[in-house]
Amino acid sequence: MDIKKCMLIFVCFFIGCTSMKIWMPSYTFDEVIAQKNAIDAAQNPAQGYMLLKELEKKRIVIKKAVVKEVVPATNIDYNFCVVATVEHSSGNIECQIHTRNWRNEEDIDCIAKLKPGDTIQVVGVFKRFLKLIGQQYVVEIGEANISKVK
């Protein structure tokens, strides 16, 4: 086998391995909130669990979020967390966003450039809902790519 064929096989293998996330289903933020409402409305806890499992490791696309602050992460896999709010028909919903870059490292360069009030677009993986006092909750997103909206 000559070197060109080996390189072609290597490149195809590399692209195949890195692009596996392309096939991951995407949800809009509104669909995630609708799923959360269905989980809360489920009369059977097993049904709510199945609905939550359906969301796990799915890609979430947020077209417009406003940065509140950057804080140290409570998730042990990350150093920093971007706290942002997303406008929804039921009110503003808070998100905790943890980033990854193309090398699968935390994207600290991107986070360092964010300021409160910046509008961002987020594409990340749903992690969990965090319950707050009363009816409030937070959506945790990991492995996210953040880009500023101008």
PDB file of N, CA, C and O in Angstrom, residues 15-41:
ATOM      1  N   ILE A  15     -11.572  12.077  10.201  1.00  0.00           N
ATOM      2  CA  ILE A  15     -12.787  12.873   9.997  1.00  0.00           C
ATOM      3  C   ILE A  15     -14.005  12.122  10.520  1.00  0.00           C
ATOM      4  O   ILE A  15     -14.879  12.702  11.159  1.00  0.00           O
ATOM      5  N   GLY A  16     -14.059  10.832  10.289  1.00  0.00           N
ATOM      6  CA  GLY A  16     -15.175  10.023  10.780  1.00  0.00           C
ATOM      7  C   GLY A  16     -15.273  10.036  12.291  1.00  0.00           C
ATOM      8  O   GLY A  16     -16.354  10.167  12.865  1.00  0.00           O
ATOM      9  N   CYS A  17     -14.133   9.905  12.958  1.00  0.00           N
ATOM     10  CA  CYS A  17     -14.133   9.883  14.425  1.00  0.00           C
ATOM     11  C   CYS A  17     -14.497  11.237  15.025  1.00  0.00           C
ATOM     12  O   CYS A  17     -15.195  11.307  16.020  1.00  0.00           O
ATOM     13  N   THR A  18     -14.006  12.310  14.433  1.00  0.00           N
ATOM     14  CA  THR A  18     -14.271  13.622  15.008  1.00  0.00           C
ATOM     15  C   THR A  18     -15.643  14.164  14.673  1.00  0.00           C
ATOM     16  O   THR A  18     -16.153  15.042  15.350  1.00  0.00           O
ATOM     17  N   SER A  19     -16.260  13.650  13.630  1.00  0.00           N
ATOM     18  CA  SER A  19     -17.554  14.197  13.229  1.00  0.00           C
ATOM     19  C   SER A  19     -18.731  13.364  13.716  1.00  0.00           C
ATOM     20  O   SER A  19     -19.850  13.581  13.281  1.00  0.00           O
ATOM     21  N   MET A  20     -18.518  12.462  14.629  1.00  0.00           N
ATOM     22  CA  MET A  20     -19.614  11.635  15.132  1.00  0.00           C
ATOM     23  C   MET A  20     -20.714  12.474  15.775  1.00  0.00           C
ATOM     24  O   MET A  20     -21.861  12.102  15.781  1.00  0.00           O
ATOM     25  N   LYS A  21     -20.375  13.634  16.299  1.00  0.00           N
ATOM     26  CA  LYS A  21     -21.382  14.484  16.927  1.00  0.00           C
ATOM     27  C   LYS A  21     -22.326  15.106  15.908  1.00  0.00           C
ATOM     28  O   LYS A  21     -23.354  15.641  16.272  1.00  0.00           O
ATOM     29  N   ILE A  22     -21.971  15.036  14.629  1.00  0.00           N
ATOM     30  CA  ILE A  22     -22.857  15.567  13.591  1.00  0.00           C
ATOM     31  C   ILE A  22     -24.176  14.815  13.592  1.00  0.00           C
ATOM     32  O   ILE A  22     -25.229  15.368  13.330  1.00  0.00           O
ATOM     33  N   TRP A  23     -24.134  13.556  13.916  1.00  0.00           N
ATOM     34  CA  TRP A  23     -25.336  12.723  13.878  1.00  0.00           C
ATOM     35  C   TRP A  23     -26.172  12.829  15.152  1.00  0.00           C
ATOM     36  O   TRP A  23     -27.239  12.245  15.241  1.00  0.00           O
ATOM     37  N   MET A  24     -25.697  13.576  16.125  1.00  0.00           N
ATOM     38  CA  MET A  24     -26.431  13.752  17.373  1.00  0.00           C
ATOM     39  C   MET A  24     -27.667  14.621  17.114  1.00  0.00           C
ATOM     40  O   MET A  24     -27.556  15.680  16.501  1.00  0.00           O
ATOM     41  N   PRO A  25     -28.848  14.177  17.553  1.00  0.00           N
ATOM     42  CA  PRO A  25     -30.051  14.986  17.324  1.00  0.00           C
ATOM     43  C   PRO A  25     -29.967  16.332  18.051  1.00  0.00           C
ATOM     44  O   PRO A  25     -29.414  16.420  19.129  1.00  0.00           O
ATOM     45  N   SER A  26     -30.524  17.351  17.435  1.00  0.00           N
ATOM     46  CA  SER A  26     -30.519  18.691  18.018  1.00  0.00           C
ATOM     47  C   SER A  26     -31.915  19.077  18.480  1.00  0.00           C
ATOM     48  O   SER A  26     -32.900  18.744  17.840  1.00  0.00           O
ATOM     49  N   TYR A  27     -31.958  19.793  19.591  1.00  0.00           N
ATOM     50  CA  TYR A  27     -33.189  20.337  20.127  1.00  0.00           C
ATOM     51  C   TYR A  27     -33.029  21.843  20.234  1.00  0.00           C
ATOM     52  O   TYR A  27     -31.961  22.328  20.586  1.00  0.00           O
ATOM     53  N   THR A  28     -34.095  22.573  19.972  1.00  0.00           N
ATOM     54  CA  THR A  28     -34.074  23.998  20.254  1.00  0.00           C
ATOM     55  C   THR A  28     -34.317  24.171  21.751  1.00  0.00           C
ATOM     56  O   THR A  28     -34.768  23.235  22.438  1.00  0.00           O
ATOM     57  N   PHE A  29     -34.046  25.343  22.265  1.00  0.00           N
ATOM     58  CA  PHE A  29     -34.255  25.585  23.683  1.00  0.00           C
ATOM     59  C   PHE A  29     -35.734  25.453  24.042  1.00  0.00           C
ATOM     60  O   PHE A  29     -36.080  24.934  25.102  1.00  0.00           O
ATOM     61  N   ASP A  30     -36.616  25.885  23.143  1.00  0.00           N
ATOM     62  CA  ASP A  30     -38.058  25.760  23.387  1.00  0.00           C
ATOM     63  C   ASP A  30     -38.470  24.293  23.517  1.00  0.00           C
ATOM     64  O   ASP A  30     -39.325  23.955  24.337  1.00  0.00           O
ATOM     65  N   GLU A  31     -37.869  23.417  22.709  1.00  0.00           N
ATOM     66  CA  GLU A  31     -38.183  21.985  22.794  1.00  0.00           C
ATOM     67  C   GLU A  31     -37.707  21.391  24.117  1.00  0.00           C
ATOM     68  O   GLU A  31     -38.374  20.529  24.698  1.00  0.00           O
ATOM     69  N   VAL A  32     -36.575  21.859  24.611  1.00  0.00           N
ATOM     70  CA  VAL A  32     -36.062  21.378  25.903  1.00  0.00           C
ATOM     71  C   VAL A  32     -37.005  21.796  27.025  1.00  0.00           C
ATOM     72  O   VAL A  32     -37.326  21.003  27.914  1.00  0.00           O
ATOM     73  N   ILE A  33     -37.477  23.031  26.978  1.00  0.00           N
ATOM     74  CA  ILE A  33     -38.398  23.508  28.011  1.00  0.00           C
ATOM     75  C   ILE A  33     -39.734  22.769  27.919  1.00  0.00           C
ATOM     76  O   ILE A  33     -40.343  22.434  28.944  1.00  0.00           O
ATOM     77  N   ALA A  34     -40.200  22.483  26.711  1.00  0.00           N
ATOM     78  CA  ALA A  34     -41.430  21.697  26.550  1.00  0.00           C
ATOM     79  C   ALA A  34     -41.249  20.299  27.140  1.00  0.00           C
ATOM     80  O   ALA A  34     -42.161  19.767  27.789  1.00  0.00           O
ATOM     81  N   GLN A  35     -40.081  19.721  26.946  1.00  0.00           N
ATOM     82  CA  GLN A  35     -39.783  18.398  27.526  1.00  0.00           C
ATOM     83  C   GLN A  35     -39.756  18.482  29.048  1.00  0.00           C
ATOM     84  O   GLN A  35     -40.240  17.587  29.732  1.00  0.00           O
ATOM     85  N   LYS A  36     -39.197  19.574  29.594  1.00  0.00           N
ATOM     86  CA  LYS A  36     -39.164  19.774  31.052  1.00  0.00           C
ATOM     87  C   LYS A  36     -40.585  19.876  31.602  1.00  0.00           C
ATOM     88  O   LYS A  36     -40.904  19.288  32.636  1.00  0.00           O
ATOM     89  N   ASN A  37     -41.457  20.585  30.896  1.00  0.00           N
ATOM     90  CA  ASN A  37     -42.853  20.688  31.330  1.00  0.00           C
ATOM     91  C   ASN A  37     -43.543  19.327  31.284  1.00  0.00           C
ATOM     92  O   ASN A  37     -44.347  19.005  32.157  1.00  0.00           O
ATOM     93  N   ALA A  38     -43.236  18.523  30.279  1.00  0.00           N
ATOM     94  CA  ALA A  38     -43.813  17.176  30.188  1.00  0.00           C
ATOM     95  C   ALA A  38     -43.295  16.288  31.321  1.00  0.00           C
ATOM     96  O   ALA A  38     -44.050  15.481  31.875  1.00  0.00           O
ATOM     97  N   ILE A  39     -42.035  16.452  31.691  1.00  0.00           N
ATOM     98  CA  ILE A  39     -41.466  15.686  32.813  1.00  0.00           C
ATOM     99  C   ILE A  39     -42.172  16.064  34.105  1.00  0.00           C
ATOM    100  O   ILE A  39     -42.546  15.197  34.905  1.00  0.00           O
ATOM    101  N   ASP A  40     -42.373  17.366  34.317  1.00  0.00           N
ATOM    102  CA  ASP A  40     -43.043  17.834  35.532  1.00  0.00           C
ATOM    103  C   ASP A  40     -44.501  17.387  35.582  1.00  0.00           C
ATOM    104  O   ASP A  40     -45.047  17.148  36.657  1.00  0.00           O
ATOM    105  N   ALA A  41     -45.142  17.275  34.410  1.00  0.00           N
ATOM    106  CA  ALA A  41     -46.558  16.902  34.355  1.00  0.00           C
ATOM    107  C   ALA A  41     -46.776  15.394  34.410  1.00  0.00           C
ATOM    108  O   ALA A  41     -47.906  14.948  34.596  1.00  0.00           O
TER     109      ALA A  41
END
